[in-house]
Amino acid sequence: MMPSHQDLAKIQWLRDQLHQYGYQYYVLDEPTIPDAEYDKLFVELQSLEKQFPQCLTLDSPTQRVGAPALLKFQTVTHEVPMLSLANAFDDQDILDFNQRLCDRLASSDFQYFAEPKLDGLAISLQYENGCLIRAATRGDGKTGENVTENIRTIAIIPLKLMGNNIPEKLEVRGEVFMPLQGFNEMNQKALKNAQKVFANPRNAAAGSLRQLDSKITANRPLSMFCYSIGQVSSGFLPDYHSDALALLKQWGLPVCPESSLAEDAQACLAFYQNILHKRDQLPYEIDGVVYKVNQFKTQEQLGFVSRAPRWAIAHKFPAQEALSKVIAIDVQVGRTGVLTPVARLESVLVGGVIVTNATLHNADEIKRKDVRVGDTVYVRRAGDVIPEIVRSLSEKRQQSLDEFTMPDECPVCGSEVEKIEGETSIRCTGGIMCQAQRKEAIKHFASRKALDIDGLGDKLVEQLVDLELIHNISDLYQLSIEQLKNLERMGEKSADNLIKSLKISKKTTLDRFIYSLGIREVGQATALSLANNLGNLDAIKHAELAVLEQIPDIGPVVASNIKKFFSKIENEQIVEQLIDSGLYWQNIEVKPIELLPLHGEIFVLTGGMETLKRDDAKRQLQELGAKVSGSVSKKTTCVVAGENAGSKLDKAEKLGVKVIDEQALIEIINVIQ
Ligand code: 9MJ
């Protein structure tokens, strides 16, 4: 059947709408219609295309689901070679680079553009009359592989450019990568289904793009940022790299929001420090930053050395992975009794920090990675988290090494271990009898977010328990200066200070107290919710399961953990002793949640705070009924932007969400309270 004019117009309209909504959702991260509404339009377009297959075009939003599998990738030639970058490893390298440019240009009158260096794969996208017609990997820079079908499945990459004045031919380059959240979720799913787990997001992105069956790629959470223009119809290239990126953005292509102009080499180094600090909060992995001379004319003047441009350099972060050797595998017992194998390593510098231990998570993980004592292993450190072993170089084993097995009794107290239902971990059944669990419980009690006992560090807790000066948290308040002053690394003054801190810690709040008890799966937010909804300790202790489950954020498992905790006689005694020692707090007049002044409001805190500690600000807002979220969306009521606020602030501004500073937040809290 031939489509009518009306059918044709409807198909075009649906495609335009879906392109627009897709752009708002994926590129701007700012959905404007509900998902169900989008799906409705999508299905309508699919059914029209089925009815009139002659109207199907490659740029249709329906054509992202993956094409039939290829036998192999075709080779493509890059008309303009895809360059690699020279590397710099410290500030001096950058100052030398800048000096070389100044000498060559006989001028220092030029600016840089600084960009995070994404850890993914370089890709070239070719658009003709605004339609994506080819995508290729960088390969060796001259020839790469045609991965068009795979690239077409990546939702953030427009199949069709938007806006005006689009060149007939446009080749865009950038990095395809896998955002961390998607990477972690994908690996967790793979683990559950006993499938291959990727060692890092870069490998995951590469593995996903190398699939001959694009239906597999379609299920992988890939993303892209564009960072340069390759070939383009004449007359379209602006004078500056920064303007070129602005044009790409206008045409609907994703561009990294962290990039910015840098006046000179010093500004580049400041950019490096800023991004290095932000690195752990970015939703994707970067391995450094890139500085590029911003003016294209100056770039041309500088030219290339072999295959790298003279006008750009990658300033790499210290490596996050290094090789080491496993000396031993110990088993640690955590606060809730979970047994965690830990590899003791020959000390090695990873990302600027000396690493001697790495977690091995659980027995399954050791088996999967086939880590044995004596093996050479890759150690990886990301952000503040405990270093991990990425993989073992088992192929390099010189002699046969024993496989590791988890103990069937607790290595600390000798109690039996049990398998946790639905999990891969095993747990010591010793409870409060187990010295390791007791130590961890006391460390938790003293920690900053719990009772914040200044001067009671982990080492001291271990000493106190080992010397049997304390057995549980309530014994802390019976300690005397005499008992303390002769301990290792103590003295009269420190002992006196600790006694003072213990005294100060007695004045607390109900939610802090509940949190400090270390009830399984009762974190700060749950403790606060319990306090705000039940108001006093007795009500919490005696609450029925059904009552607990009605409280926001508390499900059946947590409710049962709370009930079990308070039903144990030894816990009841400890709580009583703590109160007898003088711990006190103000009970809370329980107001229905709906009546709290900030009920329904969603705050996001970003950047450094000067007066308030971030945790305190969060608590105070939650007490007033607000939700405190970690990410900005259209639903956010207000973003509190402190010093060096980054992408969250940018996003708030883009979405038109109200932004206030710390002083304004303090005023709000003071006025309402
Ligand atoms: C990355 N990987 O993020 C370049 N890159 O420019 C950025 N790579 C590059 N630019 C020219 N931001 C060649 C490579």
XYZ file of C-alpha atoms and ligand atoms in Angstrom:
687
model
C 0.000 0.000 0.000
C 1.173 3.530 -0.769
C 1.248 5.972 2.131
C -0.996 9.016 1.853
C 0.343 12.549 2.337
C -1.157 12.425 5.782
C 0.674 9.183 6.599
C 3.946 10.678 5.400
C 3.408 13.821 7.417
C 2.521 11.756 10.494
C 5.669 9.611 10.131
C 7.842 12.712 9.848
C 6.103 14.364 12.772
C 6.569 11.286 14.968
C 10.262 11.073 14.065
C 10.813 14.761 14.831
C 9.043 14.444 18.158
C 10.977 11.327 19.140
C 14.308 12.892 18.104
C 13.531 15.936 20.203
C 12.412 13.976 23.272
C 15.349 11.580 22.900
C 17.765 14.514 22.786
C 16.199 16.042 25.906
C 16.380 12.712 27.707
C 19.788 11.402 26.705
C 21.912 14.452 25.885
C 20.432 17.076 28.208
C 19.473 14.496 30.855
C 16.274 16.456 31.226
C 13.223 14.417 30.234
C 10.239 16.506 29.199
C 7.601 13.806 28.792
C 6.837 10.667 30.795
C 8.470 7.468 29.522
C 5.067 5.939 28.789
C 4.211 8.855 26.494
C 7.492 8.401 24.622
C 6.812 4.681 24.273
C 3.351 5.410 22.863
C 4.776 7.629 20.108
C 7.504 5.068 19.438
C 5.024 2.215 18.999
C 2.881 4.381 16.735
C 5.874 5.108 14.508
C 6.898 1.456 14.502
C 3.458 0.394 13.358
C 3.384 3.002 10.541
C 6.831 1.866 9.389
C 5.651 -1.719 9.389
C 2.639 -0.736 7.330
C 4.753 1.276 4.886
C 8.205 -0.360 4.851
C 9.154 1.753 1.844
C 9.220 4.769 4.208
C 11.757 3.273 6.592
C 14.937 5.357 6.832
C 18.138 4.708 8.700
C 17.785 7.879 10.756
C 14.445 6.775 12.204
C 14.502 6.570 16.028
C 13.148 3.034 15.698
C 16.401 1.905 14.092
C 18.556 1.686 17.218
C 17.754 -1.816 18.334
C 20.570 -3.584 16.511
C 20.921 -5.021 13.041
C 21.641 -8.620 11.944
C 25.059 -9.825 13.072
C 28.083 -9.162 10.848
C 30.638 -11.759 9.841
C 33.425 -9.260 10.309
C 33.910 -5.520 10.471
C 34.804 -3.731 7.247
C 37.922 -1.593 7.216
C 37.522 2.142 6.687
C 40.114 4.752 5.827
C 40.194 8.001 7.760
C 40.535 10.814 5.207
C 41.922 13.028 7.952
C 44.086 10.802 10.192
C 42.866 10.316 13.757
C 45.644 11.549 15.986
C 47.037 10.277 19.208
C 48.264 12.586 21.949
C 51.652 13.101 23.520
C 51.641 12.424 27.248
C 52.778 14.531 30.181
C 53.097 13.174 33.708
C 53.836 16.191 35.867
C 53.570 19.969 36.037
C 57.075 20.467 34.693
C 56.191 18.522 31.528
C 53.337 20.976 30.955
C 55.509 24.036 31.581
C 58.080 22.600 29.116
C 55.312 21.936 26.570
C 54.072 25.507 26.937
C 57.606 26.854 26.567
C 58.121 24.835 23.378
C 54.948 26.352 21.900
C 55.903 29.879 22.935
C 59.352 29.412 21.352
C 57.950 27.968 18.150
C 55.313 30.703 17.825
C 57.669 33.397 19.127
C 54.701 34.569 21.174
C 52.764 33.668 24.291
C 49.619 35.263 22.948
C 47.465 32.150 22.653
C 44.952 30.334 24.855
C 44.241 26.723 25.702
C 41.085 24.709 25.975
C 41.163 22.085 28.728
C 39.115 18.869 28.678
C 38.862 15.798 30.890
C 40.527 12.832 29.205
C 37.927 10.102 28.974
C 39.058 6.540 29.315
C 37.231 4.868 26.455
C 37.626 4.405 22.709
C 38.130 7.118 20.102
C 35.391 7.007 17.464
C 34.697 8.949 14.280
C 31.087 9.742 13.352
C 30.255 10.778 9.815
C 27.141 12.825 9.133
C 25.825 13.636 5.668
C 23.105 16.266 5.446
C 22.690 15.782 9.187
C 22.212 11.989 9.059
C 24.643 9.556 10.681
C 25.985 7.469 7.811
C 29.141 5.864 9.208
C 30.968 5.320 12.446
C 34.466 3.925 12.764
C 37.019 3.102 15.432
C 40.328 4.944 15.446
C 42.291 1.783 14.685
C 45.860 2.752 13.869
C 44.774 6.320 13.066
C 44.767 5.767 9.297
C 42.380 2.844 9.065
C 39.800 1.678 11.547
C 36.805 -0.639 11.707
C 33.330 0.190 10.535
C 31.197 -0.057 13.695
C 28.193 1.893 12.401
C 25.603 -0.691 13.449
C 26.946 -0.762 16.973
C 27.224 2.999 17.288
C 23.651 3.435 16.077
C 22.435 1.599 19.208
C 23.944 4.223 21.549
C 21.043 6.427 22.543
C 23.070 9.564 23.271
C 24.463 9.673 19.712
C 22.046 11.472 17.389
C 21.061 9.579 14.251
C 20.037 12.962 12.909
C 21.497 16.357 13.815
C 19.214 19.143 14.962
C 19.128 22.896 14.502
C 20.137 25.083 11.601
C 23.017 25.582 9.284
C 24.195 21.975 9.329
C 27.090 21.254 6.952
C 26.502 18.823 4.131
C 29.462 16.769 5.350
C 30.567 16.614 8.948
C 32.913 14.195 10.663
C 32.847 14.370 14.450
C 35.285 12.660 16.772
C 35.011 11.745 20.382
C 35.267 9.058 22.986
C 32.771 6.272 23.552
C 32.810 5.139 27.183
C 30.762 3.257 29.740
C 29.487 5.371 32.659
C 30.336 3.885 36.057
C 26.798 3.202 37.207
C 25.979 1.228 34.069
C 29.308 -0.590 34.320
C 28.702 -1.656 37.912
C 25.133 -2.728 37.236
C 26.181 -4.686 34.171
C 28.951 -6.485 36.057
C 26.655 -7.294 38.960
C 24.143 -8.827 36.560
C 26.913 -10.764 34.825
C 28.134 -12.098 38.180
C 24.642 -13.296 39.077
C 24.309 -15.079 35.747
C 27.837 -16.508 35.909
C 28.834 -14.521 32.816
C 32.040 -12.695 31.986
C 32.794 -9.705 34.209
C 34.793 -6.794 32.776
C 37.876 -5.638 34.650
C 37.196 -1.922 34.116
C 34.832 0.421 32.224
C 37.323 0.860 29.370
C 37.473 -2.858 28.648
C 33.706 -3.042 28.967
C 33.259 -0.230 26.410
C 35.780 -1.816 24.033
C 34.239 -5.275 24.421
C 30.775 -3.881 23.800
C 31.778 -2.029 20.631
C 33.667 -5.022 19.273
C 30.513 -7.141 19.085
C 29.636 -8.338 15.615
C 26.042 -8.643 16.779
C 24.812 -5.121 17.422
C 21.850 -6.457 19.415
C 24.387 -7.226 22.155
C 25.804 -3.695 21.961
C 22.247 -2.328 22.167
C 21.991 -3.764 25.696
C 25.227 -2.197 26.899
C 25.076 1.148 28.746
C 27.416 3.124 26.474
C 27.767 6.871 26.176
C 29.899 9.371 24.270
C 31.402 12.843 24.452
C 32.524 14.560 21.252
C 35.759 16.543 21.313
C 36.703 17.486 17.783
C 35.721 17.919 14.163
C 37.476 15.875 11.492
C 36.370 16.538 7.930
C 33.787 19.253 7.360
C 32.298 21.064 4.341
C 34.244 24.245 3.707
C 33.167 27.413 5.443
C 31.770 25.684 8.530
C 34.782 25.531 10.805
C 34.837 28.465 13.258
C 38.077 30.129 14.364
C 38.261 28.470 17.785
C 38.073 24.909 19.093
C 35.758 26.113 21.898
C 33.342 27.503 19.287
C 33.492 24.252 17.325
C 32.399 22.350 20.451
C 29.612 24.869 21.024
C 28.418 24.206 17.452
C 28.465 20.427 18.023
C 26.403 20.959 21.144
C 23.914 23.091 19.196
C 23.521 20.299 16.668
C 22.534 17.900 19.448
C 25.851 16.120 19.926
C 26.997 15.311 23.493
C 29.939 17.434 24.691
C 31.653 17.087 28.090
C 30.292 19.789 30.443
C 33.491 19.913 32.535
C 35.688 21.326 29.730
C 36.681 24.982 29.805
C 38.951 27.676 28.439
C 42.334 28.061 30.135
C 44.166 31.348 29.604
C 47.692 29.964 30.031
C 49.750 27.050 31.342
C 49.057 28.010 34.973
C 45.309 27.933 34.290
C 45.770 24.491 32.722
C 47.462 23.254 35.902
C 44.652 24.709 38.013
C 42.151 22.883 35.777
C 44.083 19.645 36.346
C 43.905 20.046 40.139
C 40.229 20.899 40.024
C 39.331 17.877 37.900
C 41.622 15.617 39.954
C 39.627 16.591 43.074
C 36.340 16.031 41.317
C 37.444 12.775 39.744
C 35.787 10.474 42.278
C 32.456 12.236 41.929
C 32.344 12.120 38.130
C 29.929 9.523 36.753
C 32.588 8.239 34.321
C 36.271 7.319 34.462
C 38.945 9.699 33.272
C 42.672 9.099 33.192
C 43.873 12.679 32.917
C 43.097 15.946 31.185
C 43.886 17.239 27.683
C 45.026 20.758 26.833
C 44.564 22.007 23.278
C 45.576 25.297 21.728
C 42.207 26.952 21.207
C 42.776 28.864 17.956
C 42.698 26.674 14.826
C 45.071 29.027 12.960
C 47.656 28.609 15.703
C 47.099 24.834 15.687
C 47.814 24.840 11.945
C 50.949 26.891 12.466
C 52.229 24.380 15.009
C 51.464 21.261 12.983
C 52.384 17.699 13.953
C 55.278 15.510 15.012
C 54.808 11.989 13.685
C 51.167 11.219 14.490
C 50.600 13.529 17.441
C 49.723 17.211 17.172
C 52.201 19.727 18.588
C 49.261 21.837 19.773
C 47.819 19.370 22.288
C 49.008 17.261 25.197
C 47.447 14.748 27.592
C 48.320 15.417 31.240
C 47.852 12.001 32.799
C 46.731 11.290 36.353
C 48.936 8.938 38.367
C 48.201 5.356 37.268
C 45.404 3.652 39.146
C 46.662 0.163 38.418
C 49.968 -1.489 39.251
C 51.501 -4.941 39.491
C 52.284 -6.555 42.837
C 52.681 -9.970 44.434
C 50.329 -11.698 46.886
C 52.266 -12.519 50.075
C 49.308 -13.949 51.996
C 45.525 -14.074 52.051
C 44.077 -13.243 55.480
C 40.451 -13.398 56.508
C 38.989 -10.403 58.348
C 35.818 -10.385 60.393
C 33.622 -7.300 60.056
C 31.181 -5.637 62.446
C 28.309 -7.854 61.406
C 30.483 -10.973 61.326
C 30.969 -11.167 57.559
C 34.245 -12.864 56.657
C 36.252 -10.956 54.045
C 39.433 -12.320 52.491
C 42.155 -9.691 52.196
C 45.285 -10.035 50.111
C 48.509 -8.886 51.749
C 50.668 -7.493 48.984
C 54.253 -6.514 48.401
C 53.947 -2.746 48.825
C 53.350 -0.901 45.570
C 52.577 2.687 44.547
C 49.107 2.897 42.952
C 47.785 6.281 41.871
C 50.222 8.048 44.192
C 49.349 5.973 47.293
C 51.295 3.052 48.807
C 49.119 -0.051 48.810
C 49.866 -3.143 50.913
C 46.385 -4.703 51.189
C 43.600 -5.337 48.715
C 40.132 -6.715 49.317
C 39.178 -9.937 47.620
C 35.471 -9.557 48.596
C 34.523 -13.235 48.992
C 35.425 -16.807 48.099
C 33.619 -16.703 44.731
C 35.616 -13.661 43.713
C 38.914 -15.398 44.570
C 37.865 -18.422 42.570
C 36.727 -16.357 39.607
C 39.947 -14.350 39.530
C 41.970 -17.440 40.449
C 44.122 -15.550 42.955
C 46.629 -17.654 44.892
C 49.333 -16.811 47.411
C 52.509 -16.212 45.387
C 50.696 -14.850 42.322
C 51.578 -11.645 40.513
C 48.411 -9.536 40.356
C 47.051 -6.284 38.955
C 46.049 -3.980 41.809
C 43.606 -1.174 41.195
C 42.675 1.798 43.352
C 39.673 3.925 42.486
C 38.769 6.928 44.616
C 38.558 6.377 48.342
C 37.535 2.763 48.083
C 39.699 -0.103 49.321
C 42.129 -1.257 46.598
C 41.129 -4.399 44.747
C 42.791 -7.083 42.724
C 41.680 -6.789 39.113
C 43.195 -10.029 37.899
C 45.909 -12.509 38.565
C 48.617 -13.215 36.015
C 48.052 -16.922 36.566
C 49.767 -17.666 33.250
C 53.013 -16.406 34.800
C 52.952 -18.920 37.685
C 56.327 -20.597 37.954
C 55.248 -23.469 40.174
C 51.920 -24.939 41.181
C 50.303 -22.916 43.964
C 47.536 -23.994 46.321
C 43.996 -22.795 45.734
C 42.649 -20.664 48.556
C 39.724 -21.926 50.628
C 37.677 -19.995 53.177
C 37.875 -21.304 56.766
C 34.856 -23.158 58.156
C 35.263 -21.534 61.521
C 35.776 -17.895 62.510
C 39.521 -17.155 62.404
C 39.143 -14.900 65.457
C 36.746 -16.627 67.888
C 36.538 -20.138 66.447
C 32.731 -20.084 66.187
C 31.061 -21.861 63.315
C 30.465 -19.874 60.155
C 27.176 -19.771 58.273
C 26.314 -18.985 54.691
C 24.173 -15.893 54.315
C 21.023 -16.685 52.406
C 20.921 -15.207 48.935
C 24.489 -13.914 49.243
C 27.930 -15.212 48.473
C 29.351 -14.191 51.843
C 29.781 -16.259 54.978
C 29.406 -14.981 58.502
C 30.778 -15.810 61.945
C 27.965 -16.923 64.262
C 29.797 -15.745 67.376
C 28.001 -12.374 67.580
C 29.030 -10.370 70.594
C 31.212 -13.289 71.766
C 33.523 -12.732 68.822
C 36.328 -10.340 69.647
C 36.600 -9.120 66.058
C 32.926 -8.217 65.912
C 33.172 -6.490 69.273
C 36.132 -4.412 68.122
C 34.356 -3.378 64.955
C 31.175 -2.534 66.878
C 33.143 -0.266 69.210
C 34.977 1.414 66.311
C 31.614 2.069 64.679
C 30.172 3.459 67.925
C 33.066 5.928 68.214
C 33.099 6.931 64.533
C 32.386 10.441 63.302
C 28.864 9.835 62.092
C 27.986 7.887 65.251
C 28.972 9.284 68.682
C 32.041 11.039 67.252
C 34.391 10.260 70.152
C 37.493 12.323 69.497
C 40.747 10.527 70.303
C 39.292 7.007 70.214
C 40.923 5.683 67.045
C 40.882 2.132 65.676
C 44.282 1.205 67.120
C 43.277 2.321 70.600
C 40.022 0.327 70.423
C 42.029 -2.753 69.497
C 44.385 -2.235 72.421
C 41.537 -1.718 74.864
C 39.772 -4.901 73.752
C 42.957 -6.972 73.580
C 43.862 -5.908 77.141
C 40.290 -6.698 78.181
C 39.824 -3.201 79.547
C 36.556 -3.074 77.640
C 34.278 -5.743 76.208
C 31.511 -3.681 74.691
C 30.469 -0.118 73.961
C 29.025 0.575 77.374
C 32.346 -0.260 79.062
C 33.878 2.807 77.378
C 32.207 5.094 79.898
C 33.729 3.191 82.850
C 37.314 3.834 81.703
C 39.537 5.914 84.002
C 42.558 8.127 83.355
C 44.663 5.651 85.347
C 43.698 2.787 83.057
C 44.379 4.824 79.951
C 47.527 6.794 80.675
C 49.908 3.823 80.579
C 48.704 2.467 77.267
C 50.888 2.481 74.154
C 51.036 5.904 72.487
C 49.044 7.450 75.363
C 50.006 9.698 78.228
C 48.318 11.675 80.945
C 47.265 14.408 78.514
C 45.779 12.120 75.842
C 44.075 10.033 78.507
C 42.546 13.144 79.998
C 41.422 14.304 76.550
C 39.768 10.980 75.813
C 37.861 11.037 79.081
C 36.704 14.564 78.188
C 35.611 13.438 74.696
C 33.706 10.532 76.184
C 31.927 12.970 78.470
C 31.103 15.268 75.548
C 29.772 12.333 73.525
C 27.150 11.605 76.161
C 25.042 14.466 74.898
C 23.739 13.119 71.654
C 20.618 12.809 69.548
C 18.238 9.880 69.322
C 19.050 9.103 65.695
C 22.818 9.222 66.287
C 22.382 6.896 69.226
C 20.331 4.426 67.182
C 22.860 4.586 64.341
C 25.777 4.061 66.748
C 24.315 0.755 68.013
C 25.323 -0.764 64.685
C 22.074 -2.608 64.004
C 22.441 -4.536 60.757
C 21.479 -2.399 57.756
C 20.427 0.568 59.898
C 22.400 3.432 58.407
C 22.141 7.129 59.187
C 19.037 7.725 57.088
C 17.156 4.771 58.587
C 18.148 5.798 62.108
C 16.881 9.304 61.463
C 13.671 7.990 60.015
C 13.150 5.807 63.102
C 13.812 8.723 65.433
C 11.579 11.136 63.556
C 8.718 8.732 63.237
C 8.738 7.065 66.625
C 10.199 9.894 68.709
C 11.743 7.958 71.626
C 13.841 4.893 72.359
C 11.062 2.920 74.055
C 8.803 3.304 71.055
C 11.604 2.079 68.774
C 12.488 -0.835 71.052
C 8.949 -2.053 71.297
C 7.609 -1.234 67.837
C 5.813 -4.103 66.126
C 7.112 -5.262 62.757
C 4.078 -3.821 61.012
C 4.686 -0.407 62.570
C 8.363 -0.443 61.590
C 7.541 -1.388 58.028
C 5.288 1.639 57.674
C 8.194 3.996 58.257
C 9.730 5.495 55.082
C 12.798 3.561 53.830
C 12.191 0.575 56.142
C 11.337 -2.731 54.500
C 10.694 -6.174 56.020
C 14.390 -7.135 56.275
C 15.473 -3.994 58.107
C 12.359 -4.115 60.315
C 13.218 -7.664 61.300
C 16.864 -6.707 62.004
C 15.673 -3.953 64.364
C 13.260 -6.259 66.147
C 15.910 -8.995 66.515
C 18.481 -6.532 67.866
C 16.281 -5.275 70.662
C 14.971 -8.728 71.536
C 18.471 -9.882 72.534
C 18.972 -9.606 76.261
C 22.662 -8.627 75.962
C 21.774 -5.688 73.712
C 19.058 -4.582 76.097
C 21.627 -4.608 78.936
C 24.182 -2.610 76.961
C 21.603 0.036 76.060
C 20.534 0.274 79.692
C 24.131 0.598 80.893
C 24.767 3.369 78.357
C 21.785 5.307 79.660
C 22.907 4.666 83.244
C 26.338 6.072 82.306
C 24.630 9.314 81.416
C 23.980 9.196 77.673
C 21.090 11.498 76.967
C 19.190 13.072 74.110
C 16.056 15.028 73.513
C 13.080 12.925 72.587
C 11.233 14.082 69.534
C 7.692 15.215 69.530
C 6.394 13.060 66.763
C 4.749 15.120 64.116
C 3.131 13.455 61.149
C 5.672 13.655 58.343
C 3.314 15.682 56.189
C 3.373 18.499 58.747
C 7.153 18.948 58.743
C 8.033 22.360 57.245
C 10.173 21.028 54.388
C 8.060 17.963 53.607
C 8.055 17.256 49.881
C 11.125 19.391 49.188
C 14.217 17.802 47.622
C 17.618 19.380 48.338
C 20.957 18.575 46.732
C 24.201 19.577 48.493
C 27.260 20.105 46.323
C 30.725 21.575 46.776
C 32.582 22.311 50.015
C 30.884 23.927 53.001
C 32.600 26.368 55.338
C 30.444 26.697 58.445
C 28.265 23.611 58.449
C 29.693 20.141 58.002
C 27.972 18.531 55.041
C 26.622 15.687 57.203
C 25.164 18.204 59.663
C 23.500 20.189 56.893
C 21.998 16.966 55.564
C 20.708 15.955 58.991
C 19.169 19.301 59.717
C 17.375 19.350 56.370
C 16.105 15.796 56.887
C 14.880 16.672 60.370
C 12.824 19.459 58.841
C 11.234 16.901 56.513
C 13.285 17.509 53.351
C 14.760 14.734 51.268
C 18.463 15.148 50.543
C 19.353 13.629 47.205
C 22.681 12.990 45.529
C 21.661 14.036 42.033
C 19.936 16.995 40.432
C 16.759 16.506 38.429
C 13.735 18.568 37.486
C 12.130 17.479 40.751
C 14.929 19.058 42.834
C 13.596 22.001 44.818
C 16.908 23.592 45.620
C 20.637 23.043 45.111
C 22.987 24.274 47.842
C 26.238 25.083 46.060
C 29.369 25.385 48.182
C 32.944 26.048 47.170
C 34.100 24.514 43.870
C 30.645 23.160 43.076
C 30.836 21.398 39.725
C 28.577 19.452 37.410
C 25.609 19.421 39.797
C 25.617 23.204 39.826
C 25.848 23.305 36.018
C 22.942 20.923 35.765
C 20.825 22.933 38.219
C 21.451 26.056 36.150
C 20.555 24.233 32.963
C 17.325 22.902 34.448
C 16.444 26.237 36.042
C 16.520 24.694 39.546
C 16.891 27.212 42.387
C 20.501 27.529 43.604
C 21.479 28.964 46.999
C 24.742 29.236 48.914
C 25.620 27.929 52.363
C 24.688 31.187 54.101
C 21.222 31.120 52.559
C 20.813 27.507 53.704
C 21.754 28.471 57.264
C 19.184 31.265 57.141
C 16.473 28.884 55.918
C 17.263 26.403 58.692
C 17.336 29.128 61.361
C 14.099 30.729 60.234
C 12.155 27.459 60.082
C 13.486 25.835 63.248
C 39.742 12.203 25.383
N 40.187 10.965 25.317
O 38.921 12.527 26.222
C 41.197 13.967 22.702
N 40.236 13.150 24.415
O 42.065 15.190 20.829
C 39.958 14.477 24.369
N 41.012 12.839 23.380
C 41.966 14.059 21.483
N 40.570 14.978 23.298
C 42.835 14.951 19.753
N 39.198 15.143 25.251
C 43.206 13.663 19.766
C 42.646 13.073 20.879
